[in-house]
CSV table of C-alpha atoms and ligand atoms in Angstrom, one decimal:
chain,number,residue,atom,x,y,z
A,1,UNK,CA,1.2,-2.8,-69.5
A,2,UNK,CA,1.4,-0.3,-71.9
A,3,UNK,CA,-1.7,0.5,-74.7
A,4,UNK,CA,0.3,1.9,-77.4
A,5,UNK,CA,1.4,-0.3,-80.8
A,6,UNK,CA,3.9,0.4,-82.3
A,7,UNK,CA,4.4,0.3,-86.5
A,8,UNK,CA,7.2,1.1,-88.4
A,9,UNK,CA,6.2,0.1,-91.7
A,10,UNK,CA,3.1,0.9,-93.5
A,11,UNK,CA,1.2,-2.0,-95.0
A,12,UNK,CA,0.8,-2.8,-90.9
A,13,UNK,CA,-0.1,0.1,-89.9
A,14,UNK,CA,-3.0,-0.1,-92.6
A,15,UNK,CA,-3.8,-3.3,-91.6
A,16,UNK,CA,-4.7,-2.5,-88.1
A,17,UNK,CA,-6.2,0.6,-89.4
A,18,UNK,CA,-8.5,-1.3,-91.4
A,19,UNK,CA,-9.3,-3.6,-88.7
A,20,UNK,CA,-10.0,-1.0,-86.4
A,21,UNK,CA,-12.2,1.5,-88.3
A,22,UNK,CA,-14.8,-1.1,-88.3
A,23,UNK,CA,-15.5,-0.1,-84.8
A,24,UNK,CA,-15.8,3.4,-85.3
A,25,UNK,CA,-13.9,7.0,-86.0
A,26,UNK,CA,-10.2,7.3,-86.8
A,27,UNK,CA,-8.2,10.2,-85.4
A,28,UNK,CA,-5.1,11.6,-86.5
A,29,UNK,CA,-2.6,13.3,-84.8
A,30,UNK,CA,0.6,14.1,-87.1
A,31,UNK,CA,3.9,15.1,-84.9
A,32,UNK,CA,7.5,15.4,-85.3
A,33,UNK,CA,7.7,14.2,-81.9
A,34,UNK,CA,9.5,15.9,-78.9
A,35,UNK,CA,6.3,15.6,-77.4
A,36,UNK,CA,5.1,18.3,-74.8
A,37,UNK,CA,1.8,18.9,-72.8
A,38,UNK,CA,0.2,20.8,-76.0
A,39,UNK,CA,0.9,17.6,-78.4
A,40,UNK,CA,-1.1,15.9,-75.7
A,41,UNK,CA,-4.2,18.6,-75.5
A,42,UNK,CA,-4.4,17.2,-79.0
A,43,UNK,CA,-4.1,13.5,-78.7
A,44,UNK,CA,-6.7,13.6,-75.7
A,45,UNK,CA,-9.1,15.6,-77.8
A,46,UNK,CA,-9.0,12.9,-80.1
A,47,UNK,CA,-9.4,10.2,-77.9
A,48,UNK,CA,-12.8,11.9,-76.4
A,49,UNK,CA,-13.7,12.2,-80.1
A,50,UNK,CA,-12.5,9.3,-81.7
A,51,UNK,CA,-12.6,5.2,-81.3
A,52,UNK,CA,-9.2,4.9,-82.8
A,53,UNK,CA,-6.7,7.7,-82.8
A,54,UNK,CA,-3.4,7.2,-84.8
A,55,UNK,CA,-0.2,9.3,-83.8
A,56,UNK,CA,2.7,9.7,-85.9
A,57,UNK,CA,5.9,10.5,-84.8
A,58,UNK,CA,8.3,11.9,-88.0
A,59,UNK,CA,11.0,14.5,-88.6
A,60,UNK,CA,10.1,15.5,-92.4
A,61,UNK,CA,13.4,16.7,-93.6
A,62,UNK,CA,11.6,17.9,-96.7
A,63,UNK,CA,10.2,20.4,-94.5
A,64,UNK,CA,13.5,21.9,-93.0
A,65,UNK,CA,14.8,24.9,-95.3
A,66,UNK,CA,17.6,25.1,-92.9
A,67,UNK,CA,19.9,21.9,-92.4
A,68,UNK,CA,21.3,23.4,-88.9
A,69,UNK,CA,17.7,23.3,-87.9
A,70,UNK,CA,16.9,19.7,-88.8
A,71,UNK,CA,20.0,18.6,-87.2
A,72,UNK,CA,19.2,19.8,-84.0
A,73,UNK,CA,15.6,19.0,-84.4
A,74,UNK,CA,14.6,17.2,-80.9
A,75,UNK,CA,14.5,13.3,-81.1
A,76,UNK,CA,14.3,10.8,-78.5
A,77,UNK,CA,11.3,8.7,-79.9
A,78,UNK,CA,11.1,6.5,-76.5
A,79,UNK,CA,11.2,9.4,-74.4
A,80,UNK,CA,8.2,10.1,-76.3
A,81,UNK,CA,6.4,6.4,-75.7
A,82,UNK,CA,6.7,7.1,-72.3
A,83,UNK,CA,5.4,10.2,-72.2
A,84,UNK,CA,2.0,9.1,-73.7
A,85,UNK,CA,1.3,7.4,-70.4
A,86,UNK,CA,-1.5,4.5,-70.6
A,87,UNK,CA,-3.2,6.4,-73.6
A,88,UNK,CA,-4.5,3.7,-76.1
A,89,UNK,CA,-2.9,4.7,-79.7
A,90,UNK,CA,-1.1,3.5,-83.1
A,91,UNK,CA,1.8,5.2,-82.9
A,92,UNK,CA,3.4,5.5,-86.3
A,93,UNK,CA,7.4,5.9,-86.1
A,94,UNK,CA,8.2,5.3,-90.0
A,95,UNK,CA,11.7,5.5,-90.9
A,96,UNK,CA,12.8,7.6,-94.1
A,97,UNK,CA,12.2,4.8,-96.5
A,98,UNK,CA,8.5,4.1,-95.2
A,99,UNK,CA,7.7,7.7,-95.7
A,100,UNK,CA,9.1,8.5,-99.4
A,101,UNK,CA,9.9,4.7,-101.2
A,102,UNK,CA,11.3,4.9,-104.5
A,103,UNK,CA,8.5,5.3,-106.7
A,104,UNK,CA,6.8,8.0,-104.0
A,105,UNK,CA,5.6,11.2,-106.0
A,106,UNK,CA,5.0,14.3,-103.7
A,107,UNK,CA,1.3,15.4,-104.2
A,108,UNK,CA,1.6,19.4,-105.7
A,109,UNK,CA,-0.9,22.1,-104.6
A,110,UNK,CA,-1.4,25.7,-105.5
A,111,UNK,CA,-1.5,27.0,-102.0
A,112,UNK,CA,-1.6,30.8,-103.6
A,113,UNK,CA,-0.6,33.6,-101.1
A,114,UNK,CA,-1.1,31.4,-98.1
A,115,UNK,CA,2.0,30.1,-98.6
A,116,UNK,CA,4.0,33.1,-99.8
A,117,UNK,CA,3.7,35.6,-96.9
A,118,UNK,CA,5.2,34.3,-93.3
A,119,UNK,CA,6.1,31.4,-92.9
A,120,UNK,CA,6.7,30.9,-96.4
A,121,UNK,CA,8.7,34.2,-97.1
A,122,UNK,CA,11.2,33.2,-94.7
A,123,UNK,CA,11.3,30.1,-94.6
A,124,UNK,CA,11.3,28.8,-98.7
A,125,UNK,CA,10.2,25.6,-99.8
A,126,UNK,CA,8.6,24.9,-95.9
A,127,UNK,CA,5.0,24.7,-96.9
A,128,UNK,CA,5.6,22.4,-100.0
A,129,UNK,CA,7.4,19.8,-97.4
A,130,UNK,CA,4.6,20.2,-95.3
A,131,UNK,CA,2.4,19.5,-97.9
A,132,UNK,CA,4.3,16.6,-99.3
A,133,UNK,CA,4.3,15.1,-96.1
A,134,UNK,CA,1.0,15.5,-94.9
A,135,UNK,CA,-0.5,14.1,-97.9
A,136,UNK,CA,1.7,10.9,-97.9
A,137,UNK,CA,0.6,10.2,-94.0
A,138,UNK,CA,-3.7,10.9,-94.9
A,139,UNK,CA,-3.1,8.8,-97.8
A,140,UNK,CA,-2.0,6.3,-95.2
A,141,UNK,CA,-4.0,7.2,-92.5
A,142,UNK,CA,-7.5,7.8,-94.6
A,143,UNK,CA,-8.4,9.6,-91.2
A,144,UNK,CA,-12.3,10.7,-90.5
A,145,UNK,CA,-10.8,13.3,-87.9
A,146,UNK,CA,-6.7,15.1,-88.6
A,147,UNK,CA,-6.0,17.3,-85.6
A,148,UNK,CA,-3.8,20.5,-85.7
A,149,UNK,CA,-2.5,23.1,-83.1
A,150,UNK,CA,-3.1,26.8,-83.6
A,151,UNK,CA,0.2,27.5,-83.0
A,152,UNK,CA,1.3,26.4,-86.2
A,153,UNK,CA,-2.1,29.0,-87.3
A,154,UNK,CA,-0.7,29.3,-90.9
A,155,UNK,CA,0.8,25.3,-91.8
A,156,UNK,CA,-3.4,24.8,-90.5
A,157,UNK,CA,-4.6,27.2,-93.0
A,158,UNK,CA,-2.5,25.5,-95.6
A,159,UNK,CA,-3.6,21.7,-94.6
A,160,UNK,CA,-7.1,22.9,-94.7
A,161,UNK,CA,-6.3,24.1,-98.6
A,162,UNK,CA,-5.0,21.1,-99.2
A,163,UNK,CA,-7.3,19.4,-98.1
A,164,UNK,CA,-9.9,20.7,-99.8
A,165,UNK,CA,-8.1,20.5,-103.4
A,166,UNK,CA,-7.8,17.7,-103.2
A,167,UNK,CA,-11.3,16.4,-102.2
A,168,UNK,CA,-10.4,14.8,-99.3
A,169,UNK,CA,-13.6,13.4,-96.7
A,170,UNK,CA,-12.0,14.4,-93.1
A,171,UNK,CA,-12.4,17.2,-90.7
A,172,UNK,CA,-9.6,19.3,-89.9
A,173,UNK,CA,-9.9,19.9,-86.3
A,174,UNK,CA,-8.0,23.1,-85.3
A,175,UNK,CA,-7.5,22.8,-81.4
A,176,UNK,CA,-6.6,26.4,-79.4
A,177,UNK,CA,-2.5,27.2,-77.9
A,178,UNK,CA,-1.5,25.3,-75.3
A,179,UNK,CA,0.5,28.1,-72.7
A,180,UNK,CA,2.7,27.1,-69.9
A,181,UNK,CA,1.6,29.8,-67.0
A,182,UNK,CA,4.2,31.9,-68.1
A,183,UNK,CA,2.2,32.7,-71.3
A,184,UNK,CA,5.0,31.2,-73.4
A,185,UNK,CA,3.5,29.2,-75.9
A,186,UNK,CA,4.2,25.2,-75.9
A,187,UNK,CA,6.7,23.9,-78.8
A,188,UNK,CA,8.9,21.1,-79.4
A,189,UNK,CA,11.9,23.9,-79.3
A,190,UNK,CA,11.6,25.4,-76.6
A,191,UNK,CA,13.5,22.6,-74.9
A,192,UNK,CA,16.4,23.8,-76.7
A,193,UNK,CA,16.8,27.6,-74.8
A,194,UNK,CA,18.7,28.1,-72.1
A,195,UNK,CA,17.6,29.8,-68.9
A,196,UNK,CA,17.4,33.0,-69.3
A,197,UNK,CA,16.4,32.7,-73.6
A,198,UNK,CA,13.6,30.7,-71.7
A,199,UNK,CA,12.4,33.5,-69.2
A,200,UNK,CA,13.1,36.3,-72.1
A,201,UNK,CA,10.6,34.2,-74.5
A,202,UNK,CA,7.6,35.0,-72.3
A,203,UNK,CA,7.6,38.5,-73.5
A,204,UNK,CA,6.7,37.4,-76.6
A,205,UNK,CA,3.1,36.3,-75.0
A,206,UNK,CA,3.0,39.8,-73.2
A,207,UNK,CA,3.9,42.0,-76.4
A,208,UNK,CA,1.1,40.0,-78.5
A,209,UNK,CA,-1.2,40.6,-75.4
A,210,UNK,CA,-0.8,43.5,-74.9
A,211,UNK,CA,-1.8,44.7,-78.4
A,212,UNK,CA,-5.3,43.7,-77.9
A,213,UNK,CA,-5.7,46.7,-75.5
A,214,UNK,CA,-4.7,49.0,-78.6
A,215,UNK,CA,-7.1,47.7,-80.9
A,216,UNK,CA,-9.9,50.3,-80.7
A,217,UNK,CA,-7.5,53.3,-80.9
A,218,UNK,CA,-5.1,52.4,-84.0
A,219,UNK,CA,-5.4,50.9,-87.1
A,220,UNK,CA,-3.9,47.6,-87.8
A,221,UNK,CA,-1.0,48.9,-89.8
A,222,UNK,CA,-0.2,51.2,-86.5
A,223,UNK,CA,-0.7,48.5,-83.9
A,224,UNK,CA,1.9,46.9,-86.1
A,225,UNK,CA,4.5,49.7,-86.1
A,226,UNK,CA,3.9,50.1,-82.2
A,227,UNK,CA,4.2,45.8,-81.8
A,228,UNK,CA,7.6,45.8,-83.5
A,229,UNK,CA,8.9,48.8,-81.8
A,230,UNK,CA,8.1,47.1,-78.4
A,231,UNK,CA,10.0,43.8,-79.5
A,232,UNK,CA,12.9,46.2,-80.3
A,233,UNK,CA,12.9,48.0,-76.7
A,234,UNK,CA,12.9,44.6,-75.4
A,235,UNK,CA,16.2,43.5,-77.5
A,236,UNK,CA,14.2,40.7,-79.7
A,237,UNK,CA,15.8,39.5,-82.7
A,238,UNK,CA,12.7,39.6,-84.6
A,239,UNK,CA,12.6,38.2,-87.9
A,240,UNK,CA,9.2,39.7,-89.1
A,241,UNK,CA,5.3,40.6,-87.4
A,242,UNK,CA,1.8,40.7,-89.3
A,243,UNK,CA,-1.1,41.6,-88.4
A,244,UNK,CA,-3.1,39.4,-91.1
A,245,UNK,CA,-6.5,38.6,-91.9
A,246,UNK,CA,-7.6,35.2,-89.9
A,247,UNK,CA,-9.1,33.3,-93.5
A,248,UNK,CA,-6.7,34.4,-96.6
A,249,UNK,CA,-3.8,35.7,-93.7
A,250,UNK,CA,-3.6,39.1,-95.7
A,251,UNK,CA,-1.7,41.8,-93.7
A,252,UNK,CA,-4.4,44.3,-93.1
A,253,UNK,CA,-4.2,48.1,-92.8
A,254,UNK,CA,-6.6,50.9,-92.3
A,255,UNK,CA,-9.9,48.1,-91.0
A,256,UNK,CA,-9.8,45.4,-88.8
A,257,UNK,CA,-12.0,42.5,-89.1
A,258,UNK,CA,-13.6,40.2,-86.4
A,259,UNK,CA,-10.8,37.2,-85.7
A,260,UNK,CA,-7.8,39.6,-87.1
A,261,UNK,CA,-4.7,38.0,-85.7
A,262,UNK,CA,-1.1,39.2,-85.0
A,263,UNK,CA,1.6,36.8,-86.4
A,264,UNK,CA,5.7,36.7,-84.7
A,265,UNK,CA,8.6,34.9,-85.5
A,266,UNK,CA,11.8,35.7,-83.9
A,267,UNK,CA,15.6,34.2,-82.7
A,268,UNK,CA,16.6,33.4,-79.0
A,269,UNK,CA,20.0,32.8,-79.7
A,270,UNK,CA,19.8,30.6,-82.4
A,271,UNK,CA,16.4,29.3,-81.4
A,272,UNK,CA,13.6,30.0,-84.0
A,273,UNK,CA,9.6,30.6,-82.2
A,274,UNK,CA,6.9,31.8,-83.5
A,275,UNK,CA,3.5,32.5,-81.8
A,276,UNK,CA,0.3,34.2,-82.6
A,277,UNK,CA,-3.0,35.4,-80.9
A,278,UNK,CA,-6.2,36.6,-81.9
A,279,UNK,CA,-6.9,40.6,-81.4
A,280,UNK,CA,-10.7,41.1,-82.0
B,301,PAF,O1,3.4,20.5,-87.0
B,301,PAF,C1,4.2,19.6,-87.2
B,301,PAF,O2,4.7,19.0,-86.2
B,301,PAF,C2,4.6,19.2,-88.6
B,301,PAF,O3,4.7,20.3,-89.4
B,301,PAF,C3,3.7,18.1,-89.2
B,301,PAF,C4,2.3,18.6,-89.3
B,301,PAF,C5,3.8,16.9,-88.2
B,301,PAF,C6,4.3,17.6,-90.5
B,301,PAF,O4,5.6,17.2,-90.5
């Protein structure tokens, strides 16, 4: 028998919300589903740290700067269920209607340069669908604990702006990259490469590794030249790299700081991944 409920619609989901807070800690773990083994590194920490833990499972369009993208945006919702296993959860499948009713108004935040540089340059109007979307489900949630991946290190940075704008009383609970052994780091997308785009995408891993034995011989605006002109030997189609600040995501370039990180995002075919490590 399987543990998970199941809500479409909202006012239930609240209702057994309500119910269950009573006995303890609510967890939330937002997804657009297409679940993999890092979506569940996630859930399972909030299971050990929760009582309740709700998962959602949504494809935000407002997020998608891209149509092409959205459409081919992984979706196979009881392929999901079944993935879960036994785990106890509310999983939250809302339907377009649920998410943004009639009289919904999208929250706005002044997310500064956090959302300007990146992710943001490249990929316009992302953040504020993020944002939108991430307010609407912890206004429905009200969740003591949200967890977020690390791969997405900058949408993080921008939830944890948000959420401090506007006031909320949760933790933000960033959890580390899940890898497969390859070093190529989890994502919903990378389902959608062929082959050899599949075996290629590891180097992205080994480039970004590799630039932590540079660190105490260049400055971060070199290591950066050297990182991009090692993408390019390796035929990447890379569409930009940073090597930013780890707080305010600043590119840096004569010091490094403790927790610097390096930043990618680049095309396998016409596959979009992005990854990022720590240097120092
Ligand atoms: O990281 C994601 O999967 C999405 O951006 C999120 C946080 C579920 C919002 O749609």
């Amino acid at each position: 028998m399987s543990n998970i409920e199941r809500f479409t619609h909202v006012d239930e989901l609240r209702e057994s919300i309500k119910m269950a807070s009573q006995n303890g800690l609510i967890g939330f773990v937002p997804t657009m589903g297409a679940l993999h083994a890092g979506h569940l590194s996630l859930i399972d920490r909030a299971l050990a740290e929760c009582e309740t833990v709700v998962l959602s499972i949504y494809v935000n369009p407002k997020q998608f700067n891209n149509a092409k993208d959205l459409e081919k945006y992984p979706r196979n919702i009881e392929a999901d269920i079944q993935f879960l296993g036994d785990r106890k959860l509310l999983v939250f499948h809302p339907e377009y209607e649920d998410v943004y009713p009639d009289d919904f108004v999208a929250a706005k935040v002044d997310l500064g340069s956090l959302a300007t540089v990146m992710e943001g340059k490249f990929r316009p109007g992302h953040f504020d669908g993020v944002v939108t979307v991430v307010s609407r489900l912890f206004d429905i949630v009200d969740p003591d604990r949200a967890y977020f991946g690390e791969k997405d290190y900058q949408q993080l940075a921008v939830i944890r702006r948000m959420t401090q704008i506007q006031n909320r009383n949760m933790t933000i609970v960033p959890c580390a990259i899940t890898r497969e052994t390859s070093g190529l780091a989890m994502s919903s997308r990378n389902m959608l490469l062929s082959r050899e785009e599949r075996q290629k995408a590891t180097g992205i891993y080994a480039i970004l590794h590799d630039g932590i034995n540079h660190v105490s011989e260049m400055t971060p605006l070199e290591l950066t030249a050297k990182l991009i002109n090692n993408f390019g030997q390796q035929g990447f189609d890379l569409e930009y790299l940073s090597v930013t600040h780890p707080e305010t995501l600043e590119q840096l370039s004569d010091h490094w700081v403790p927790g610097a990180r390096v930043f990618v995002a680049c095309f396998m075919g016409t596959v979009r991944l992005i990854d990022n490590i720590a240097l120092c």
